[in-house]
Amino acid sequence: MEEKKPRAPRGTGDARQNGRASRKSDGSAAGEGSVKKTRSYKHVQLEHERPQLTKAGSQGQGGRRRQDGQRRRSFASPKKDPNAMLKIIPLGGLDAIGKNMTAFECKGDMVLDDAGLMFPDDNHPGVDLILPDYTYVLENADKLRGIIITHGHEDHTGSLPYLVKDLDRSVPIYGTKMTLGLIEGKFAEHRIKNAKLVEIKPGDQVKLGCITAEFFAVNHSIPGSVGVFFQSPAGNVLHTGDFKLDQTPIDGVTTDFGALSKFSQMGVDLMMSDSTNAQNPNFTPSEAEVGKELAKIIAQAKGRVIIASFASHIHRMQQICDAAVASGRKVVVTGRSMIQNTDIARRLGYLDISDADLIDAYELKGIPPEQVVIMCTGSQGEPLSALARIANGEHRTISMEEGDTVIISATPVPGNEKAVTRVINGLAKIGADVYDKSRARVHVSGHAGAEELKLVLSIVQPKAFMPVHGEATHLRAHARLAEATGVPSDNVFICENGESLELSSHGVRRGETVQSGIVFVDGLSVGDTSQDVLDERSALAAQGFAAIAAAVSGKKKGLAGAVQVEMRGITGGDDDFLVREAQTAVRNALARQLDKGAGAKELKKAGKDALLSLLWERTKTRPMVVVNLLEV
């Protein structure tokens, strides 16, 4: 029986014919080997515009694109008060990675976002801490409705104790449980009591006058980090806080893409975003990658393992503890801030290690070195840190031997590279096996790279953009990323500390400049140390010090006794010949001025100039010179 062939659907005849022609043309079906091969191409018009996400109830594709483009560029909205204005006033964080502080002010209400500090470098001899100048906040304290702290790092919390003590009123401080735990520790050190600490969680909204702050989760190198969405009658501002897009975080908390998308739909008039790694063209690796490397190094180590990291890096500490326990080692914690933060993190449930696996440094005696992992401070080469004291053999309870392993699980903050290298060299002289970021992946950044920043910009689609948290090069690199993702260049604002922006229904424009700058903490002194004092300290360190003492007779208008010259830190300053020559030069200069009837001011200048001239001729140095004249 003949089999019936299925009937081809309509419209396929051309396709079958083309198929037969194709088979004949390549000779595979008809065997006609010399037929010329031909192909035809249909040219179509491609649409190069970026497709938009479909929205329920929206119009056609072209209409959606026009509406979205208009929405993205237009600041006008029926929900806004046409007479309202929101001032965004950065007081710190735009000239360095540190001392972050931004004020938001609208209709007589002000909210402060972060209150950080910065650590000094070689240009600040003797200075302990550097704070932002928050004079503007103190002058407008009656408007201050609340202080929001995005996370617990020093560059976001460090100036808070000083600010709270300077304020003449109690202001609520908002932060997550981990952030407030670290703040409580700071306040205890400064003996601050009865502070109004208010715990918030991602998703919470807090009304602060006419400004509403909504918090959303972000992933960073410390638990409990949040970004903030500020809503005001004048418009909306999104502040990302410090973040990265780690999709395999240690605590399971990822940056909330859903919240970012929601804020985008509500309309983000201005976005302020972390610029720290804007020059890094890649994605920042996951923190979990560090854990794998630490586990491998600890498992292979033969002696003690000493790991230096930031005391606030709770995720890193958790991975160290996990790797130590997996290798059958006990964990020792040393360094004041490391001990304090470990205690806070365990108490609040952010660090999981049993009491049996955690021992005190005084209990190390008798425990074999291969059964110990030591977590300590000193990743920045601080001279008084636990790691530096261990390297110098000055630690009370911990000593190092040849064959021990040291891991520097951090990147040196700019300016600390020499100090870190000095500590590493000291460890190498002992015979320690030192790992740092250049040798193994023992550290990854907690900040988003360029690709992550572009991804967030694309989700949020802000109308205007202001890069924050970085040095000038970081801010400009982030500004270029914003323009590349569609923010109009006229709406990208690179500001200096103190330069404000004004947001209204008409858009964003530059506003007036307020007082800003830096305040030095020098021992118990806050704000009294000037740049002149630092210049004098630098001169003392670089050139040395000389003191002139002379007695002047008021009646005789001459010198009463010998001129004394003391020199310290000056090459040849202890040479009797140079001292006598200096005394002679100063005495002659003073005598000449006395003959002219000069006063005390002219005498001091003459004595100083004479000594400096001699020392430059003999030693090519210009030390600090102090002249003491005693009238008799």
XYZ file of C-alpha atoms in Angstrom:
632
model
C 0.000 0.000 0.000
C 1.412 3.377 -0.995
C 2.253 5.608 1.939
C 0.689 9.050 1.862
C 3.069 11.930 2.283
C 2.000 14.599 4.768
C 0.753 17.762 3.169
C 3.040 20.721 3.578
C 1.594 23.715 5.356
C 0.731 26.768 3.338
C 3.477 29.214 2.728
C 6.259 26.624 2.826
C 6.515 25.990 -0.881
C 9.136 28.658 -1.335
C 11.094 27.242 1.527
C 11.015 23.730 0.006
C 12.016 25.118 -3.348
C 14.837 27.117 -1.830
C 15.931 24.007 0.014
C 16.044 21.977 -3.243
C 17.948 24.764 -4.925
C 20.354 24.821 -2.061
C 20.928 21.091 -2.202
C 21.557 21.273 -5.955
C 23.888 24.208 -5.608
C 26.256 22.351 -3.288
C 25.997 19.123 -5.276
C 24.922 17.008 -2.327
C 21.564 15.907 -3.695
C 21.575 16.094 -7.499
C 25.197 15.219 -8.122
C 25.711 18.175 -10.418
C 29.188 19.018 -9.197
C 30.003 22.086 -11.274
C 27.041 24.256 -10.319
C 28.158 27.713 -9.011
C 27.495 28.321 -5.288
C 25.288 31.332 -4.624
C 23.787 32.873 -1.512
C 21.385 35.752 -1.065
C 21.046 37.963 1.999
C 18.072 39.985 3.092
C 19.096 43.348 4.559
C 16.915 44.627 7.360
C 16.804 47.883 9.267
C 18.120 47.282 12.821
C 16.850 49.350 15.715
C 19.821 50.553 17.732
C 17.956 52.251 20.567
C 18.096 50.556 23.932
C 14.906 48.539 24.628
C 12.986 49.562 27.728
C 11.479 47.323 30.377
C 7.801 46.694 29.734
C 5.444 48.297 32.206
C 1.887 47.231 32.831
C -0.653 49.423 31.060
C 2.039 51.282 29.107
C 1.704 52.490 25.532
C 3.623 51.323 22.488
C 7.376 50.882 22.435
C 8.100 54.280 20.913
C 5.779 56.008 23.374
C 7.413 54.189 26.282
C 10.866 55.320 25.198
C 9.794 58.935 24.857
C 8.021 58.888 28.213
C 10.956 57.217 29.945
C 13.449 59.660 28.463
C 11.306 62.609 29.528
C 10.821 61.109 33.009
C 14.543 60.553 33.389
C 15.415 64.144 32.519
C 12.454 66.056 33.946
C 12.521 67.020 37.612
C 8.944 68.293 37.582
C 6.371 66.201 39.459
C 2.885 66.901 40.827
C 4.025 65.286 44.104
C 6.647 67.975 44.697
C 6.174 71.253 46.469
C 7.172 73.869 43.862
C 8.343 76.185 46.649
C 10.478 73.607 48.469
C 14.244 73.245 48.168
C 16.476 70.447 49.471
C 20.058 71.418 50.198
C 22.720 68.696 49.977
C 25.812 69.854 51.867
C 28.897 67.575 51.864
C 31.122 68.450 54.817
C 33.640 65.627 54.282
C 34.486 62.663 52.093
C 35.109 64.471 48.792
C 38.839 65.098 49.106
C 39.917 61.744 50.520
C 38.599 58.335 51.503
C 37.615 59.299 55.015
C 35.752 61.751 57.297
C 32.461 61.203 55.462
C 29.683 63.589 56.489
C 26.758 65.039 54.498
C 23.915 67.281 55.669
C 20.452 67.324 54.058
C 18.364 70.417 54.786
C 14.780 71.228 53.738
C 12.117 73.563 55.155
C 13.872 74.103 58.458
C 14.700 70.420 59.008
C 18.187 68.921 58.761
C 19.413 65.317 58.709
C 23.080 64.312 58.956
C 24.298 61.287 57.024
C 27.435 59.728 58.622
C 30.019 61.330 60.900
C 33.429 59.878 60.093
C 37.096 60.623 60.601
C 40.379 60.117 58.780
C 43.684 58.850 60.113
C 46.770 61.100 59.787
C 49.719 60.420 57.511
C 53.324 61.623 57.444
C 52.161 65.191 56.756
C 50.456 65.349 60.163
C 53.184 64.689 62.769
C 51.816 64.163 66.262
C 48.166 64.270 65.156
C 45.979 61.413 66.383
C 42.836 61.862 64.255
C 41.435 64.172 61.578
C 37.773 65.231 61.763
C 35.630 67.153 59.282
C 34.817 70.729 60.264
C 31.166 70.404 61.337
C 30.725 74.049 62.382
C 27.730 74.320 60.023
C 25.955 71.521 61.898
C 26.573 73.203 65.258
C 25.367 76.563 63.943
C 22.138 74.915 62.746
C 21.703 72.465 65.621
C 18.116 73.632 66.185
C 17.229 72.184 62.754
C 18.952 68.817 63.314
C 16.308 66.065 63.486
C 18.559 63.016 63.415
C 21.953 61.502 62.578
C 22.040 58.457 60.284
C 25.082 56.165 60.311
C 25.209 53.842 57.287
C 27.716 51.361 58.809
C 30.256 50.959 61.581
C 33.574 51.831 59.923
C 35.690 54.589 61.475
C 35.480 56.764 58.367
C 31.703 56.916 58.963
C 31.438 56.864 62.778
C 34.717 58.242 64.156
C 33.762 61.910 64.609
C 30.398 61.051 66.192
C 31.620 61.188 69.849
C 33.160 64.630 69.286
C 30.039 65.908 67.515
C 27.707 64.596 70.234
C 29.800 66.289 72.945
C 29.769 69.584 71.020
C 26.009 69.585 70.406
C 23.944 71.372 73.031
C 21.026 68.981 72.666
C 20.246 65.271 72.421
C 19.737 64.112 68.830
C 18.609 60.573 67.867
C 21.249 58.442 66.139
C 19.983 55.797 63.713
C 21.872 52.653 62.703
C 21.644 48.885 62.487
C 22.327 46.638 65.462
C 25.971 46.072 64.545
C 26.577 49.754 63.855
C 25.042 50.856 67.151
C 27.041 48.199 69.021
C 30.286 49.716 67.738
C 29.034 53.238 68.482
C 28.201 52.229 72.055
C 31.803 51.074 72.471
C 33.065 54.451 71.242
C 30.725 56.358 73.511
C 31.891 54.300 76.499
C 35.511 55.276 75.754
C 34.494 58.948 75.620
C 32.266 58.581 78.697
C 29.162 59.640 76.812
C 25.988 58.483 78.543
C 22.275 58.572 77.722
C 22.777 58.949 73.959
C 19.594 58.322 71.940
C 20.517 55.262 69.854
C 17.684 54.026 67.623
C 18.001 50.666 65.884
C 16.792 50.430 62.295
C 16.534 47.531 59.852
C 16.560 47.436 56.049
C 13.083 48.335 54.819
C 12.351 50.669 57.739
C 11.211 54.242 57.155
C 11.943 57.066 59.605
C 10.303 60.487 59.367
C 12.715 63.259 60.339
C 10.772 66.482 59.998
C 9.760 66.883 56.369
C 12.460 64.384 55.286
C 11.703 60.660 55.235
C 14.632 58.232 55.264
C 14.104 54.685 53.970
C 16.873 52.159 54.557
C 17.899 49.323 52.240
C 20.475 46.563 52.626
C 23.842 46.755 50.893
C 26.750 44.338 50.979
C 30.018 45.696 52.368
C 32.994 44.496 54.405
C 31.109 44.901 57.679
C 27.692 43.503 58.670
C 24.718 45.800 59.060
C 25.548 48.165 56.196
C 22.700 50.147 54.634
C 22.034 52.749 51.979
C 19.434 55.496 52.421
C 16.647 56.830 50.184
C 15.720 60.368 51.247
C 12.283 61.669 50.281
C 11.510 65.360 50.710
C 8.931 67.854 49.402
C 11.601 69.069 46.944
C 12.573 65.672 45.556
C 14.264 62.345 46.242
C 17.931 61.552 46.866
C 19.484 58.073 46.911
C 22.674 57.623 48.953
C 24.166 54.171 48.358
C 26.570 54.203 51.305
C 29.626 51.963 50.895
C 28.742 48.845 48.901
C 29.744 46.063 46.547
C 27.694 43.478 44.646
C 28.910 40.279 46.293
C 26.444 37.550 45.359
C 28.011 34.975 47.704
C 28.348 37.022 50.904
C 29.468 35.477 54.166
C 26.321 36.481 56.057
C 23.937 35.930 53.145
C 23.020 39.625 52.859
C 23.272 40.960 49.309
C 22.733 44.456 47.982
C 18.962 44.902 47.554
C 18.357 45.175 43.797
C 14.602 45.143 44.374
C 14.812 48.269 46.525
C 16.984 50.036 43.952
C 14.458 49.186 41.243
C 11.596 50.439 43.415
C 13.353 53.740 44.062
C 13.985 54.076 40.325
C 10.251 53.741 39.666
C 9.519 56.338 42.354
C 12.057 58.661 40.719
C 15.585 59.403 41.887
C 16.330 63.097 41.354
C 19.877 62.835 42.667
C 22.049 59.794 43.310
C 25.121 59.886 45.553
C 27.321 56.807 45.218
C 30.540 55.245 46.556
C 33.476 56.091 44.252
C 36.326 54.258 46.010
C 36.920 51.665 43.271
C 35.602 53.617 40.289
C 38.996 53.237 38.591
C 38.924 49.452 38.924
C 37.501 48.272 35.567
C 36.324 44.907 36.898
C 33.893 43.388 39.360
C 35.230 43.211 42.908
C 35.818 39.541 43.871
C 33.673 37.893 46.510
C 34.761 37.823 50.146
C 34.282 34.047 49.976
C 37.373 33.821 47.736
C 39.494 35.100 50.632
C 38.106 32.372 52.893
C 39.245 29.661 50.488
C 42.781 31.065 50.375
C 42.995 31.528 54.147
C 41.810 27.957 54.736
C 44.498 26.614 52.393
C 47.318 28.652 53.963
C 46.301 27.795 57.540
C 45.953 24.089 56.734
C 49.479 23.976 55.243
C 51.199 26.116 57.893
C 53.642 24.342 60.190
C 54.023 26.820 63.051
C 51.901 29.627 64.432
C 49.642 31.562 62.067
C 49.346 35.276 62.792
C 46.754 37.202 60.769
C 46.525 40.997 60.814
C 43.346 42.605 59.498
C 41.017 45.504 60.187
C 39.346 45.072 63.556
C 35.970 45.998 62.039
C 36.115 43.364 59.278
C 33.787 40.896 60.998
C 33.289 38.795 57.837
C 37.057 38.302 57.555
C 37.271 37.389 61.235
C 34.516 34.803 60.788
C 36.373 33.152 57.923
C 39.607 33.115 59.927
C 37.814 31.437 62.835
C 36.193 28.875 60.525
C 39.520 28.026 58.873
C 41.292 27.747 62.242
C 38.680 25.415 63.726
C 38.680 23.281 60.565
C 42.466 22.845 60.961
C 42.194 21.946 64.641
C 43.635 25.224 65.862
C 42.606 27.508 68.703
C 42.017 31.211 68.037
C 43.755 33.963 70.018
C 42.660 37.592 69.715
C 45.065 40.421 70.589
C 45.027 44.177 70.068
C 42.644 46.487 71.929
C 40.242 47.241 69.064
C 40.316 43.630 67.839
C 39.393 42.316 71.299
C 36.645 44.921 71.687
C 35.086 44.320 68.257
C 35.276 40.536 68.637
C 33.389 40.802 71.900
C 30.726 43.088 70.389
C 30.268 40.913 67.290
C 29.925 37.716 69.345
C 27.503 39.329 71.764
C 25.287 40.601 68.920
C 25.414 37.314 67.007
C 27.535 38.451 64.048
C 30.582 36.282 64.904
C 30.094 32.572 65.509
C 32.876 30.790 67.423
C 32.534 28.687 70.554
C 34.220 29.541 73.846
C 36.185 26.280 73.617
C 37.894 27.421 70.384
C 38.738 30.906 71.655
C 41.581 31.307 74.161
C 43.228 34.237 75.883
C 46.722 35.334 74.893
C 47.901 34.643 78.466
C 46.901 30.974 78.013
C 49.291 30.410 75.081
C 52.046 28.972 77.225
C 52.201 25.219 76.773
C 50.086 25.086 73.589
C 52.065 23.823 70.557
C 52.566 26.543 67.888
C 50.914 24.399 65.185
C 47.658 24.488 67.151
C 47.229 28.289 67.244
C 45.898 31.051 64.991
C 46.360 34.604 66.259
C 44.088 37.421 65.039
C 45.625 40.832 65.663
C 45.661 44.480 64.716
C 48.482 46.088 62.743
C 47.563 45.564 59.086
C 48.487 49.229 58.438
C 51.909 49.052 60.077
C 50.876 51.081 63.125
C 53.967 51.266 65.387
C 52.031 50.476 68.592
C 49.825 47.757 67.103
C 49.955 44.120 68.173
C 51.673 42.952 64.968
C 54.385 45.627 65.187
C 55.089 44.717 68.805
C 55.235 41.013 67.910
C 57.660 41.775 65.064
C 59.858 43.838 67.406
C 59.778 41.208 70.159
C 57.964 43.624 72.485
C 54.612 41.825 72.892
C 53.878 40.676 76.426
C 52.534 37.220 75.645
C 53.207 36.416 71.980
C 56.612 35.697 70.508
C 57.496 34.724 66.956
C 59.848 32.042 65.754
C 61.383 31.099 62.446
C 58.880 29.171 60.327
C 55.770 30.913 61.668
C 53.279 32.187 59.094
C 52.075 35.801 58.961
C 49.152 36.944 56.790
C 48.564 40.668 56.122
C 44.870 40.431 55.274
C 44.350 44.043 54.179
C 45.459 46.614 51.629
C 47.587 49.495 52.936
C 45.655 52.742 53.152
C 47.394 55.355 50.938
C 50.231 56.812 52.990
C 50.788 53.663 55.085
C 52.778 51.685 52.514
C 56.179 52.451 54.075
C 55.022 51.505 57.565
C 53.593 48.189 56.321
C 56.784 47.393 54.390
C 58.832 48.135 57.504
C 56.808 45.642 59.568
C 56.986 42.990 56.818
C 60.772 43.347 56.649
C 60.980 42.969 60.413
C 58.954 39.748 60.203
C 61.108 38.448 57.351
C 64.282 38.975 59.408
C 62.866 36.683 62.077
C 62.246 34.037 59.409
C 58.459 34.277 59.150
C 56.665 33.207 55.993
C 54.711 36.364 55.075
C 51.632 36.427 52.844
C 50.111 39.659 51.591
C 47.803 40.634 48.748
C 50.638 40.490 46.192
C 51.371 36.839 46.991
C 47.883 35.376 47.486
C 44.268 36.509 47.523
C 44.207 37.152 51.257
C 42.220 40.361 50.842
C 39.494 41.748 48.591
C 37.959 45.184 48.638
C 34.610 45.970 50.180
C 33.810 48.513 47.465
C 32.207 48.091 44.049
C 34.302 48.157 40.890
C 33.392 50.093 37.751
C 31.186 47.374 36.275
C 29.183 47.124 39.505
C 28.827 50.904 39.670
C 27.513 50.979 36.107
C 25.059 48.204 36.911
C 23.617 50.139 39.859
C 23.468 53.343 37.811
C 21.565 51.484 35.097
C 19.055 50.132 37.622
C 18.484 53.422 39.435
C 18.547 55.704 36.353
C 19.020 58.924 38.345
C 18.208 62.300 36.828
C 21.319 63.826 38.395
C 24.444 62.306 39.909
C 27.017 63.300 42.513
C 29.994 60.985 43.127
C 31.065 60.775 46.786
C 33.500 58.849 49.005
C 36.783 59.228 47.194
C 39.699 61.343 46.094
C 39.484 63.630 43.063
C 40.551 60.901 40.617
C 37.917 58.506 41.969
C 35.148 61.107 41.771
C 35.959 62.000 38.173
C 36.165 58.361 37.116
C 32.739 57.725 38.669
C 31.327 60.819 36.938
C 32.433 59.383 33.580
C 30.661 56.118 34.401
C 27.456 58.026 35.152
C 27.626 59.826 31.822
C 28.308 56.528 30.037
C 25.115 55.035 31.502
C 22.942 57.927 30.331
C 23.061 60.683 32.967
C 23.296 64.024 31.103
C 26.680 65.640 31.638
C 24.972 68.869 32.779
C 23.419 66.881 35.634
C 26.695 65.350 36.902
C 28.152 67.355 39.787
C 31.705 66.932 41.093
C 31.870 68.935 44.318
C 34.373 69.921 46.960
C 33.677 69.713 50.683
C 31.459 72.631 51.644
C 30.049 73.139 48.124
C 26.317 72.525 48.315
C 23.726 71.419 45.778
C 20.128 72.635 45.707
C 17.362 70.293 44.524
C 13.929 71.584 43.558
C 11.180 70.889 41.012
C 13.287 72.849 38.516
C 16.280 70.543 38.841
C 19.644 70.455 40.610
C 21.967 73.439 40.731
C 25.029 74.482 42.690
C 24.294 76.412 45.861
C 26.259 78.490 48.309
C 29.469 77.289 49.921
C 29.465 76.714 53.679
C 32.356 76.521 56.145
C 34.260 73.258 55.861
C 37.756 71.912 56.327
C 39.535 69.671 58.789
C 39.942 69.599 62.560
C 42.966 67.940 64.192
C 42.649 65.811 67.310
C 45.988 66.055 69.120
C 45.912 64.297 72.480
C 43.208 66.021 74.512
C 43.202 68.985 72.157
C 40.462 69.145 69.514
C 40.746 71.906 66.942
C 43.575 73.821 68.632
C 46.360 72.375 66.486
C 46.896 74.614 63.455
C 48.789 74.086 60.231
C 51.509 76.383 61.576
C 52.049 73.984 64.488
C 52.346 71.061 62.053
C 54.809 73.025 59.922
C 56.928 73.657 63.008
C 56.843 69.963 63.908
C 57.894 69.049 60.372
C 60.756 71.525 60.573
C 61.845 70.073 63.905
C 61.823 66.568 62.461
C 63.618 67.530 59.277
C 66.170 70.171 60.365
C 66.477 70.160 64.141
C 66.231 72.873 66.802
C 68.482 75.657 68.137
C 67.930 77.956 71.127
C 69.649 81.263 71.832
C 69.700 82.793 75.326
C 71.174 86.203 76.112
C 70.913 88.789 78.914
C 70.588 92.441 77.849
C 71.329 95.370 80.167
C 68.713 98.087 79.902
C 70.901 100.730 81.505
C 74.150 100.038 79.649
C 72.380 99.130 76.385
C 74.679 96.149 76.009
C 75.038 92.469 76.666
C 75.238 91.381 80.301
C 77.133 88.120 80.270
C 77.865 85.413 77.721
C 75.512 84.368 74.903
C 74.375 80.744 75.119
C 73.505 78.609 72.064
C 72.020 75.102 72.375
C 71.524 72.873 69.311
C 69.542 69.625 69.065
C 69.095 67.382 66.026
C 71.650 69.407 64.037
C 74.650 67.754 62.434
C 77.704 68.956 64.358
C 75.531 70.563 67.015
C 77.535 68.838 69.748
C 80.877 70.060 68.333
C 82.450 72.611 70.725
C 84.082 74.489 67.835
C 80.727 74.999 66.023
C 79.017 76.010 69.280
C 81.704 78.649 70.045
C 81.531 79.947 66.472
C 77.725 80.207 66.749
C 77.960 82.062 70.070
C 80.433 84.539 68.599
C 78.283 85.182 65.493
C 75.155 85.777 67.591
C 76.970 87.987 70.133
C 78.401 90.221 67.396
C 74.993 90.532 65.688
C 73.284 91.481 68.947
C 76.023 93.973 69.836
C 75.646 95.753 66.482
C 71.895 96.097 66.948
C 72.312 97.330 70.522
C 74.668 100.036 69.304
C 71.880 101.197 66.991
C 69.406 101.301 69.882
C 67.291 98.432 68.508
C 64.360 97.023 70.455
C 63.604 93.431 71.483
C 61.975 92.521 68.151
C 64.971 93.658 66.100
C 67.394 91.950 68.497
C 65.615 88.594 68.199
C 65.576 88.805 64.413
C 69.256 89.706 64.261
C 70.270 86.818 66.552
C 68.141 84.331 64.613
C 69.407 85.491 61.212
C 73.035 85.331 62.348
C 72.706 81.751 63.589
C 70.766 80.558 60.519
C 73.323 82.141 58.204
C 76.203 80.394 59.987
C 74.480 77.008 60.083
C 73.556 77.190 56.405
C 77.170 77.989 55.567
C 78.529 75.168 57.761
C 75.855 72.433 57.542
C 73.405 73.486 54.767
C 70.495 73.175 57.222
C 67.858 75.660 58.397
C 66.654 74.483 61.815
C 63.970 76.052 63.945
C 65.540 78.825 66.050
C 64.107 80.287 69.251
C 65.646 83.430 70.797
C 65.168 84.169 74.509
C 66.218 87.636 75.702
C 66.348 88.470 79.405
C 66.385 92.172 80.309
C 68.420 92.948 83.456
